[in-house]
Amino acid sequence: MTTAIDVRNLTRRFGSFTAVESISFDVRQGEVFGFLGANGAGKTTAIKMLIGLLAPTSGQARVAGFDVSTNADDVRRHIGYMSQRFSLYEDLTVRENITLYGGIYGLTDSEIRDRGDALIGTLQLGRSSDERVESLPLGWKQKLAFSVAMLHEPAVVFLDEPTGGVDPITRRQFWEMIYTVAERGTTVFVTTHYLDEAEYCDRISIMVDGRIAAMGAPAEVKQRFGAATLDEVFLGLVRPAGVQTPQSA
Amino acid sequence: MADRRSALHAFIVKEMRHILRDRQTLTILLLLPLAMVVLFGYALRNDITDVRLVVIDPTPDYATIALRNRFAGNPRFEIVATSQTPDLVEPLFRRGDADLALAFPPRFAESLSQGVPTRLLLVGDASDPNTGSTMAAYATAVITSYQAEIGATGQAVRIVPQLRMRFNPTLESVNLFVPGLIALVLTLITALMTSISLSREKERGTLEILLVSPLHPWQIILGKVMPYLLLALGNVATALLAAWAVFHVPFRGSLVLLLSASVLYSMVGLSLGVLIAALAPSQRAAMLGALAGTMLPNALLSGMIFPIASLPAWLRMMTYVVPARWFIVIARGIMLKGVGLTYLWKELAVLTVMLVVLLIAAVRSFKPRFA
């Protein structure tokens, strides 16, 4: 299987408002795909359809080989998800969070132990593994949340603005982690507000008003729009219709 | 299927950890039934102990002494003064040192033996009218039983009409409150705590992660609800023990039936909690919703404190949808009357129907609302 995400004419309407209008794209296995767009462009709605939180009005989407409308359970088992809000339990320890998510994804006890050890080792959290997550600095928390989302070795991982609010050094480390999992064959679908981060992606798409206005490798996109930076491309696309809609995240 | 079970298991373990780790809340929840039974038991009772009695006995004889001993031996009464003239009464009443006065006529024993109608005067401090009439009723009961014992026929002692109190012969109001308190504690644990805990996950964003995971909505609901169900049952036990140990509230029926009814009632509360959390936009809104939507009706419209029969018709109609109303009938029936399924199936059926309706609504509202 080489296509990890396959989206065809995916549409979602809320009453008379069309949040996502017939978008189509595909993402190859092991690719780092940046999903950009202003607030209210339909990004969040599109992601929610891909991870099975929202039913499409029409169109099709296959994630990790499963149709999101008809095989949502299979999709859930094969994806990882990290939302823009911190997604671990602050009153549980690092270990307990690992045990919880490992259990939810049906890992065996020995898998949970081994992968947990490896994860704690990689993040150098050894000394804090029995401390509550609330005591960790934000950067560590985000890295931990990402590692926990990868615990069941999903085929595709969805990261919704994973680096919001963290310092530049941690952002850098975070992207190194993203590359590591992509090299191992995991497809990374990431939304971000930082356009410098978009440069790190293999390919990007820019959503404007529910449609995909530009797609391709960052260099390709810049060339096509005759722009020096992705900032210019983004502002050029978004400015004419940069109106907030009720769907803003 | 093995995966599913371990997923649910992992979720329940997590939920238990949340509960056990929040020491303050847990302490409150565990001590609450105890505190409530004791506080309500003492504060909310409308029966009175330690009635301070003044006895006016112009001509003491064997009959007046016998009756006075009856009062002296009754734990509700305390004879604070005995006098041959009534002068003493007024100052004692004014100072608030006496609640009730009992005045014998002269030559009491003589009148009794002649079978002449004999009047006994009871004077009560009726600044609180309810208290006054209750005290008079107690005193009447003592006199009546004395009259019955000496076998005086009909007219010997003239008394106000007597009341018969079935199931609660000693007029212990705490007996009536305890079933209501159990309902109140169960509602608090189930509806309030579940809605707070679920809306907290919603607010923090962890619920989204759970919904994207292979967990099914029913597993999330079950995982949320199970630990609180256990806590709720523990609380029923505490409340019953406290009621029995402190107030000697009787338990005449089947404990198994009461616990089963408590599970049913808790599940109604838990579904309500899930539904409230699904509809509420924030944790605070969920808490207020649960307080206003479950605790208030539970306290006011369930018959726990105010008899349903004394409510105006439109409020009486509203009590039909208050789950506690039905549960209290069941709990009182089992505890005080010792009745079983034959008498309580209707109330149990109503609660079952409520549970089914709420459960369907909760599971349905769950997914779209939280996503």
XYZ file of C-alpha atoms in Angstrom:
620
model
C 0.000 0.000 0.000
C 1.547 3.294 -0.979
C -1.379 5.675 -0.583
C -1.988 6.381 3.092
C -4.738 8.984 2.705
C -6.976 9.144 -0.340
C -9.573 11.907 -0.421
C -12.084 12.292 -3.278
C -14.562 15.187 -3.504
C -14.957 15.287 0.263
C -17.696 17.732 1.265
C -19.232 18.786 4.546
C -22.144 21.147 4.899
C -23.662 22.594 8.095
C -27.144 23.675 7.030
C -26.639 26.059 4.142
C -22.992 26.690 5.049
C -20.397 24.608 3.226
C -17.365 24.172 5.451
C -15.460 21.841 3.159
C -16.266 21.907 -0.529
C -15.312 18.932 -2.639
C -11.647 18.628 -1.714
C -9.475 15.917 -3.272
C -5.895 14.940 -2.501
C -3.795 11.956 -1.622
C -0.892 11.432 0.729
C 1.750 8.779 0.160
C 2.901 6.432 2.831
C 5.746 7.895 4.888
C 5.106 11.412 3.632
C 5.008 14.494 5.877
C 1.967 16.381 4.629
C 1.329 19.934 5.827
C -2.296 20.975 5.919
C -2.448 24.771 6.029
C -5.206 27.321 6.046
C -6.460 30.323 7.953
C -8.786 29.855 10.909
C -12.207 29.021 9.528
C -10.924 27.797 6.185
C -12.311 24.326 6.899
C -9.119 22.658 8.147
C -10.561 21.402 11.401
C -13.724 20.146 9.712
C -11.617 18.252 7.144
C -9.461 16.632 9.849
C -12.504 15.664 11.867
C -13.871 13.815 8.848
C -10.555 12.030 8.316
C -10.299 10.826 11.924
C -13.928 9.764 12.106
C -15.313 12.445 14.410
C -17.597 13.888 11.762
C -19.497 12.216 8.941
C -18.932 13.611 5.439
C -21.973 15.047 3.637
C -20.685 13.587 0.386
C -17.497 12.339 -1.197
C -15.078 9.698 -0.056
C -12.025 9.420 2.117
C -9.834 6.397 2.772
C -7.320 6.490 5.598
C -4.789 3.679 6.065
C -6.789 1.745 3.484
C -10.172 2.038 5.241
C -13.187 4.088 4.267
C -13.951 6.669 6.979
C -17.704 6.444 6.395
C -18.115 2.684 6.404
C -15.089 1.419 8.367
C -14.610 4.097 10.990
C -13.648 1.505 13.637
C -10.776 0.205 11.497
C -9.649 3.744 10.762
C -9.518 4.530 14.498
C -7.399 1.496 15.230
C -4.796 2.478 12.634
C -4.353 6.166 13.262
C -2.803 8.286 15.959
C -4.084 11.715 16.885
C -2.673 14.613 18.812
C -4.904 17.639 19.131
C -3.925 21.255 19.575
C -5.056 20.971 23.158
C -2.860 18.983 25.503
C -4.167 15.465 25.404
C -2.640 13.621 28.351
C -4.105 13.368 31.843
C -2.287 15.814 34.086
C -3.198 14.039 37.320
C -1.747 10.733 36.122
C 1.953 9.918 36.012
C 3.934 9.508 32.785
C 3.788 5.716 33.215
C 0.084 5.699 33.934
C -0.685 7.716 30.818
C 1.359 5.258 28.759
C -0.447 2.304 30.336
C -3.830 3.899 29.689
C -3.293 4.621 26.006
C -1.511 1.319 25.442
C -4.510 -0.428 26.992
C -7.036 1.536 24.971
C -5.247 0.581 21.753
C -5.174 -3.069 22.759
C -1.447 -3.503 23.335
C -0.391 -6.411 25.519
C 1.146 -5.768 28.924
C 4.638 -6.644 27.703
C 4.273 -4.378 24.657
C 3.169 -1.545 26.909
C 6.143 -2.121 29.203
C 8.741 -2.418 26.424
C 7.496 0.471 24.319
C 6.994 2.554 27.426
C 10.591 1.939 28.509
C 11.860 2.820 25.051
C 9.758 5.983 24.955
C 10.875 7.120 28.399
C 14.461 6.412 27.409
C 14.249 8.372 24.155
C 12.657 11.361 25.847
C 15.107 11.082 28.761
C 12.190 11.087 31.166
C 13.587 8.274 33.295
C 13.664 10.274 36.466
C 10.184 11.735 35.961
C 8.382 8.586 34.856
C 6.538 8.267 38.156
C 5.769 11.935 38.456
C 2.486 13.452 37.486
C 2.418 14.900 34.015
C 1.317 18.277 35.374
C 4.799 18.764 36.833
C 6.524 18.538 33.418
C 7.430 21.650 31.379
C 5.170 22.316 28.381
C 7.764 21.267 25.811
C 8.212 17.877 27.437
C 4.491 17.452 27.689
C 4.060 18.011 23.962
C 6.837 15.600 23.075
C 5.360 13.064 25.468
C 1.890 13.521 23.964
C 3.295 12.896 20.500
C 5.181 9.783 21.634
C 2.074 8.449 23.358
C 0.059 9.040 20.174
C 2.667 6.900 18.389
C 2.669 4.137 21.011
C 0.494 1.738 18.998
C 2.604 2.372 15.879
C -0.195 3.791 13.749
C 0.039 3.857 9.964
C -1.025 7.506 9.890
C -0.676 10.142 12.568
C -2.718 13.350 12.618
C -1.139 16.292 14.409
C -3.399 19.306 14.870
C -1.141 22.321 15.531
C 1.225 20.270 17.676
C 3.754 23.043 18.293
C 1.379 25.779 19.449
C 2.900 27.717 22.319
C 6.225 25.869 22.601
C 9.680 27.457 22.356
C 11.776 27.332 19.139
C 14.202 24.737 20.476
C 11.419 22.359 21.409
C 9.763 22.979 18.048
C 12.993 21.951 16.377
C 13.189 18.765 18.479
C 9.577 18.099 17.740
C 10.184 18.202 14.005
C 13.110 15.846 14.419
C 10.709 13.419 16.062
C 8.302 13.856 13.150
C 11.052 13.009 10.648
C 12.055 9.968 12.671
C 8.585 8.453 12.577
C 8.169 9.345 8.874
C 11.424 7.542 8.068
C 10.035 4.467 9.762
C 7.117 4.608 7.331
C 4.447 6.408 9.334
C 2.516 8.983 7.368
C 2.361 12.356 9.137
C -0.569 14.687 8.508
C 0.141 17.958 10.281
C -1.590 21.325 10.552
C 0.364 24.366 11.615
C 0.197 28.115 11.830
C 3.957 28.474 11.512
C 4.815 28.836 7.833
C 8.500 28.198 8.481
C 7.407 24.782 9.721
C 5.488 24.242 6.493
C 8.858 24.373 4.727
C 9.813 21.177 6.568
C 6.950 19.257 4.957
C 7.336 17.042 1.900
C 4.174 18.540 0.475
C 1.648 21.088 1.631
C -1.897 22.099 0.805
C -3.414 25.497 1.561
C -7.143 25.638 2.246
C -9.113 28.793 1.559
C -12.866 28.993 2.113
C -13.392 25.256 2.166
C -11.391 24.537 -0.979
C -7.794 23.586 -1.594
C -6.250 26.653 -3.251
C -2.704 25.353 -3.620
C -0.953 22.018 -3.251
C 2.508 20.598 -3.878
C 6.036 20.577 -2.514
C 6.863 23.904 -0.787
C 9.335 24.860 -3.506
C 6.818 24.033 -6.243
C 4.104 26.078 -4.610
C 6.378 29.106 -4.194
C 7.478 28.855 -7.814
C 3.933 28.574 -9.132
C 2.852 31.707 -7.275
C 6.099 33.536 -8.052
C 6.711 34.108 -4.364
C 9.922 34.083 -2.366
C 8.393 32.649 0.791
C 5.362 30.596 1.779
C 4.268 33.626 3.799
C 3.740 35.552 0.584
C 1.857 32.673 -1.023
C -0.338 32.314 2.035
C -1.156 35.996 2.407
C -1.808 36.303 -1.339
C -4.311 33.462 -1.180
C -5.964 34.282 2.096
C -6.201 38.073 1.979
C -9.066 38.432 -0.505
C -11.313 36.259 1.577
C -9.722 36.249 4.964
C -13.070 36.483 6.713
C -13.728 34.572 9.892
C -16.550 32.096 9.578
C -18.528 30.353 12.279
C -16.444 27.230 11.702
C -13.269 28.690 13.094
C -11.595 26.259 15.431
C -12.980 -9.156 21.869
C -10.073 -9.599 24.273
C -8.757 -6.230 23.120
C -12.021 -4.558 23.841
C -12.156 -5.854 27.332
C -8.662 -4.715 28.144
C -9.386 -1.298 26.614
C -12.366 -0.877 28.898
C -10.316 -2.208 31.766
C -7.539 0.310 31.116
C -10.142 3.049 31.010
C -11.773 2.048 34.290
C -8.357 1.865 35.982
C -7.652 5.403 34.797
C -11.003 6.593 36.078
C -10.363 5.026 39.493
C -6.992 6.750 39.611
C -8.620 10.115 38.952
C -11.040 9.522 41.790
C -8.469 8.165 44.245
C -5.980 10.896 43.435
C -8.337 13.760 44.094
C -8.133 13.257 47.857
C -10.208 16.263 48.827
C -13.167 15.347 46.681
C -12.904 11.710 47.672
C -12.890 12.538 51.370
C -15.941 14.716 50.937
C -17.732 12.028 48.960
C -16.960 9.338 51.505
C -17.880 11.380 54.567
C -20.881 13.030 52.970
C -23.446 10.301 53.649
C -22.301 10.109 57.251
C -22.434 13.865 57.756
C -25.747 14.184 55.973
C -27.475 11.452 57.940
C -26.266 12.874 61.232
C -26.939 16.520 60.384
C -30.294 15.957 58.751
C -31.198 13.455 61.389
C -30.747 16.001 64.145
C -31.593 19.227 62.373
C -34.431 18.323 60.105
C -36.496 16.226 62.417
C -39.875 17.574 63.394
C -40.144 15.413 66.457
C -39.023 16.844 69.740
C -37.096 15.365 72.598
C -36.454 16.809 76.017
C -39.824 18.389 76.492
C -39.442 20.314 79.739
C -42.524 19.606 81.773
C -44.003 21.414 84.760
C -46.404 19.410 86.871
C -49.105 21.075 88.970
C -50.505 18.618 91.422
C -52.635 20.257 94.152
C -53.398 16.995 95.964
C -50.850 14.308 95.264
C -52.289 10.791 95.464
C -51.453 7.346 94.060
C -52.980 8.125 90.652
C -51.169 11.416 90.070
C -47.893 9.891 91.251
C -48.360 6.952 88.893
C -48.979 9.263 85.956
C -46.147 11.564 86.955
C -43.856 8.563 87.042
C -44.988 7.739 83.559
C -43.748 11.107 82.395
C -40.588 10.912 84.453
C -39.781 7.534 82.922
C -40.430 8.684 79.354
C -37.211 9.734 77.606
C -39.006 12.513 75.743
C -39.968 14.327 78.930
C -38.004 15.939 81.627
C -39.895 17.166 84.664
C -38.317 20.494 85.547
C -40.647 21.478 88.371
C -43.485 20.093 90.449
C -45.757 22.348 92.426
C -49.080 22.359 94.252
C -50.069 25.761 92.896
C -50.101 27.084 89.338
C -48.128 30.284 90.200
C -44.881 28.723 89.122
C -45.946 28.090 85.558
C -46.140 31.567 84.148
C -42.597 32.733 85.061
C -41.111 29.453 83.826
C -42.892 29.839 80.501
C -41.834 33.452 80.186
C -38.203 32.646 80.847
C -38.386 29.800 78.351
C -37.458 27.249 80.984
C -40.503 25.078 80.425
C -42.296 23.844 77.303
C -45.360 22.146 78.652
C -47.434 22.183 81.831
C -49.616 19.374 83.089
C -52.233 20.343 85.652
C -54.087 17.726 87.670
C -57.475 18.527 89.158
C -57.818 18.180 92.935
C -58.656 14.717 94.151
C -57.668 13.059 90.916
C -57.682 9.461 92.191
C -61.057 9.918 93.775
C -62.659 11.188 90.572
C -61.133 8.338 88.644
C -62.458 5.681 90.982
C -65.954 7.236 90.851
C -65.862 7.099 87.071
C -66.622 10.792 86.828
C -65.234 12.484 83.693
C -61.968 13.974 84.780
C -60.243 16.839 83.094
C -56.527 17.140 82.794
C -55.180 20.447 81.610
C -52.215 20.537 79.239
C -50.688 23.943 78.601
C -48.095 24.171 75.889
C -45.668 26.847 74.787
C -47.043 27.334 71.288
C -44.735 30.105 70.126
C -43.845 27.519 67.520
C -47.280 26.069 66.798
C -45.976 22.863 65.260
C -43.757 22.174 68.193
C -46.616 22.962 70.563
C -49.034 20.552 69.013
C -46.403 17.873 68.697
C -45.601 18.141 72.387
C -49.277 17.978 73.245
C -49.603 14.868 71.128
C -46.737 13.194 72.967
C -48.246 14.020 76.315
C -51.633 12.794 75.165
C -50.061 9.519 74.149
C -48.568 9.039 77.594
C -51.882 9.803 79.287
C -53.830 7.544 76.956
C -51.578 4.603 77.575
C -51.896 5.151 81.320
C -55.660 5.295 80.980
C -55.692 2.074 78.994
C -53.605 0.376 81.643
C -55.745 1.225 84.623
C -58.700 0.033 82.578
C -60.734 3.133 83.245
C -63.706 3.095 80.965
C -64.066 5.675 78.246
C -64.680 8.911 80.068
C -62.280 8.691 82.957
C -59.684 11.008 81.516
C -60.913 13.429 78.935
C -58.424 13.792 76.148
C -58.191 15.305 72.696
C -58.740 12.853 69.801
C -55.922 10.413 69.529
C -53.728 9.814 66.468
C -52.497 6.500 65.404
C -49.015 6.432 63.878
C -48.406 3.315 61.915
C -44.928 2.196 60.779
C -43.451 4.965 62.818
C -45.124 4.440 66.159
C -42.609 6.550 68.006
C -43.066 9.351 65.473
C -39.385 9.317 64.534
C -39.070 11.671 61.594
C -35.502 10.539 61.036
C -36.952 7.269 59.775
C -38.619 9.166 56.977
C -35.562 11.246 56.139
C -33.036 8.479 55.769
C -34.485 7.009 52.554
C -34.620 10.535 51.139
C -31.036 11.143 52.179
C -29.895 7.994 50.442
C -31.571 9.289 47.293
C -29.875 12.662 47.716
C -26.409 11.168 48.207
C -26.858 8.834 45.250
C -27.937 11.719 43.045
C -24.948 13.744 44.127
C -22.441 10.985 43.378
C -24.021 9.852 40.158
C -25.491 12.813 38.320
C -23.278 15.562 39.678
C -19.910 13.796 39.773
C -20.320 12.090 36.389
C -21.333 15.269 34.643
C -18.429 17.172 36.215
C -15.901 14.476 35.366
C -17.142 14.046 31.804
C -17.403 17.737 31.041
C -13.906 18.208 32.458
C -12.589 15.795 29.825
C -14.581 17.652 27.232
C -13.159 20.983 28.325
C -9.556 19.753 28.461
C -9.718 18.035 25.082
C -8.935 14.542 26.347
C -12.407 13.391 25.382
C -11.610 14.107 21.741
C -8.625 11.781 21.989
C -10.822 9.091 23.494
C -13.389 9.480 20.728
C -10.688 9.114 18.075
C -9.409 5.979 19.818
C -10.896 2.516 19.212
C -13.021 2.932 22.357
C -16.734 2.903 21.584
C -18.946 5.590 23.093
C -20.621 2.979 25.279
C -17.224 1.896 26.588
C -16.374 5.468 27.484
C -19.721 5.909 29.221
C -19.410 2.582 31.023
C -15.844 3.329 32.072
C -16.884 6.708 33.430
C -19.870 5.357 35.240
C -18.626 2.120 36.829
C -16.311 3.613 39.473
C -18.992 6.066 40.541
C -21.515 3.260 40.779
C -19.213 1.450 43.201
C -18.705 4.631 45.187
C -22.471 5.180 45.276
C -23.142 1.680 46.623
C -20.500 2.202 49.296
C -22.303 5.361 50.253
C -25.644 3.580 50.574
C -23.982 1.195 53.014
C -22.469 4.072 55.002
C -25.789 5.907 55.164
C -27.633 2.784 56.327
C -25.012 2.013 58.939
C -25.007 5.582 60.227
C -28.786 5.632 60.370
C -28.854 2.361 62.255
C -26.016 3.169 64.641
C -26.928 6.759 65.475
C -30.701 6.841 65.159
C -31.685 3.180 65.366
C -33.595 3.511 62.108
C -35.159 0.122 61.520
C -34.489 -2.011 58.470
C -37.402 -4.352 57.982
C -37.127 -5.499 54.351
C -34.630 -7.093 52.008
C -31.177 -5.528 51.807
C -30.586 -7.159 48.431
C -33.735 -5.566 47.054
C -32.735 -2.144 48.388
C -29.246 -2.424 46.921
C -30.662 -3.546 43.566
C -33.053 -0.606 43.586
C -30.102 1.649 44.470
C -28.159 0.348 41.466
C -31.153 1.007 39.224
C -31.622 4.486 40.663
C -27.884 5.218 40.392
C -27.918 4.245 36.744
C -30.762 6.680 36.134
C -28.635 9.362 37.808
C -25.522 8.402 35.850
C -27.357 8.563 32.515
C -28.688 11.941 33.549
C -25.141 13.029 34.363
C -23.859 11.929 30.963
C -26.749 13.700 29.256
C -26.136 16.905 31.201
C -22.430 16.809 30.337
C -23.283 16.293 26.670
C -25.595 19.292 26.605
C -23.575 21.642 28.815
C -21.049 23.880 27.072
C -18.626 23.902 30.025
C -17.762 22.199 33.280
C -19.330 25.004 35.265
C -22.518 24.837 33.248
C -22.621 21.082 33.781
C -22.257 21.532 37.519
C -25.004 24.130 37.701
C -27.175 22.038 35.421
C -26.719 18.996 37.618
C -27.423 20.980 40.782
C -30.534 22.653 39.435
C -31.693 19.700 37.384
C -31.245 16.920 39.896
C -30.350 18.046 43.411
C -33.074 20.663 43.834
C -35.961 18.516 42.601
C -34.515 15.674 44.634
C -34.669 17.727 47.819
C -37.905 19.604 47.189
C -40.103 17.614 44.821
C -39.478 14.076 45.940
C -41.481 13.880 49.144
C -38.239 13.732 51.073
C -38.973 16.828 53.150
C -42.299 18.162 51.951
C -45.083 15.620 51.543
C -46.129 15.370 47.896
C -49.777 15.441 48.933
C -49.328 18.938 50.319
C -47.948 20.352 47.059
C -50.160 22.341 44.668
C -51.496 20.298 41.765
C -49.087 21.629 39.118
C -46.058 20.890 41.295
C -47.483 17.480 42.078
C -47.552 16.759 38.342
C -43.883 17.719 38.135
C -42.904 15.226 40.796
C -43.797 12.369 38.448
C -40.649 12.999 36.402
C -38.385 13.270 39.453
C -36.638 9.887 39.795
C -36.049 10.424 43.523
C -39.798 10.524 44.127
C -40.080 6.903 43.023
C -36.912 5.756 44.691
C -37.952 7.215 48.039
C -41.208 5.264 47.932
C -39.187 2.113 47.261
C -36.611 2.798 49.975
C -39.227 3.707 52.590
C -41.269 0.667 51.646
C -38.318 -1.681 52.062
C -36.812 -0.076 55.146
C -39.832 0.929 57.195
C -42.623 -1.360 56.010
C -40.570 -4.355 54.981
C -42.540 -4.797 51.755
C -41.161 -6.485 48.653
C -41.563 -6.603 44.900
C -45.302 -7.268 45.115
C -45.854 -3.757 46.366
C -42.985 -1.926 44.727
C -42.970 -3.238 41.151
C -44.744 -0.160 39.845
C -42.106 2.256 41.149
C -39.316 -0.025 39.945
C -40.957 -0.165 36.500
C -41.133 3.635 36.337
C -37.429 3.893 37.153
C -36.594 1.259 34.543
C -38.486 3.167 31.868
C -36.689 6.371 32.899
C -33.349 4.570 32.674
C -34.025 3.240 29.174
C -35.150 6.636 27.880
C -32.214 8.497 29.457
C -29.669 5.913 28.365
C -30.790 6.101 24.741
C -30.740 9.894 24.898
C -27.292 9.892 26.530
C -25.635 7.534 24.041
C -27.235 9.397 21.142
C -26.281 12.850 22.300
C -22.805 11.672 23.155
C -21.088 11.357 19.817
C -22.315 14.365 17.850
C -22.183 16.682 20.862
C -18.691 15.900 21.947
C -17.125 15.626 18.511
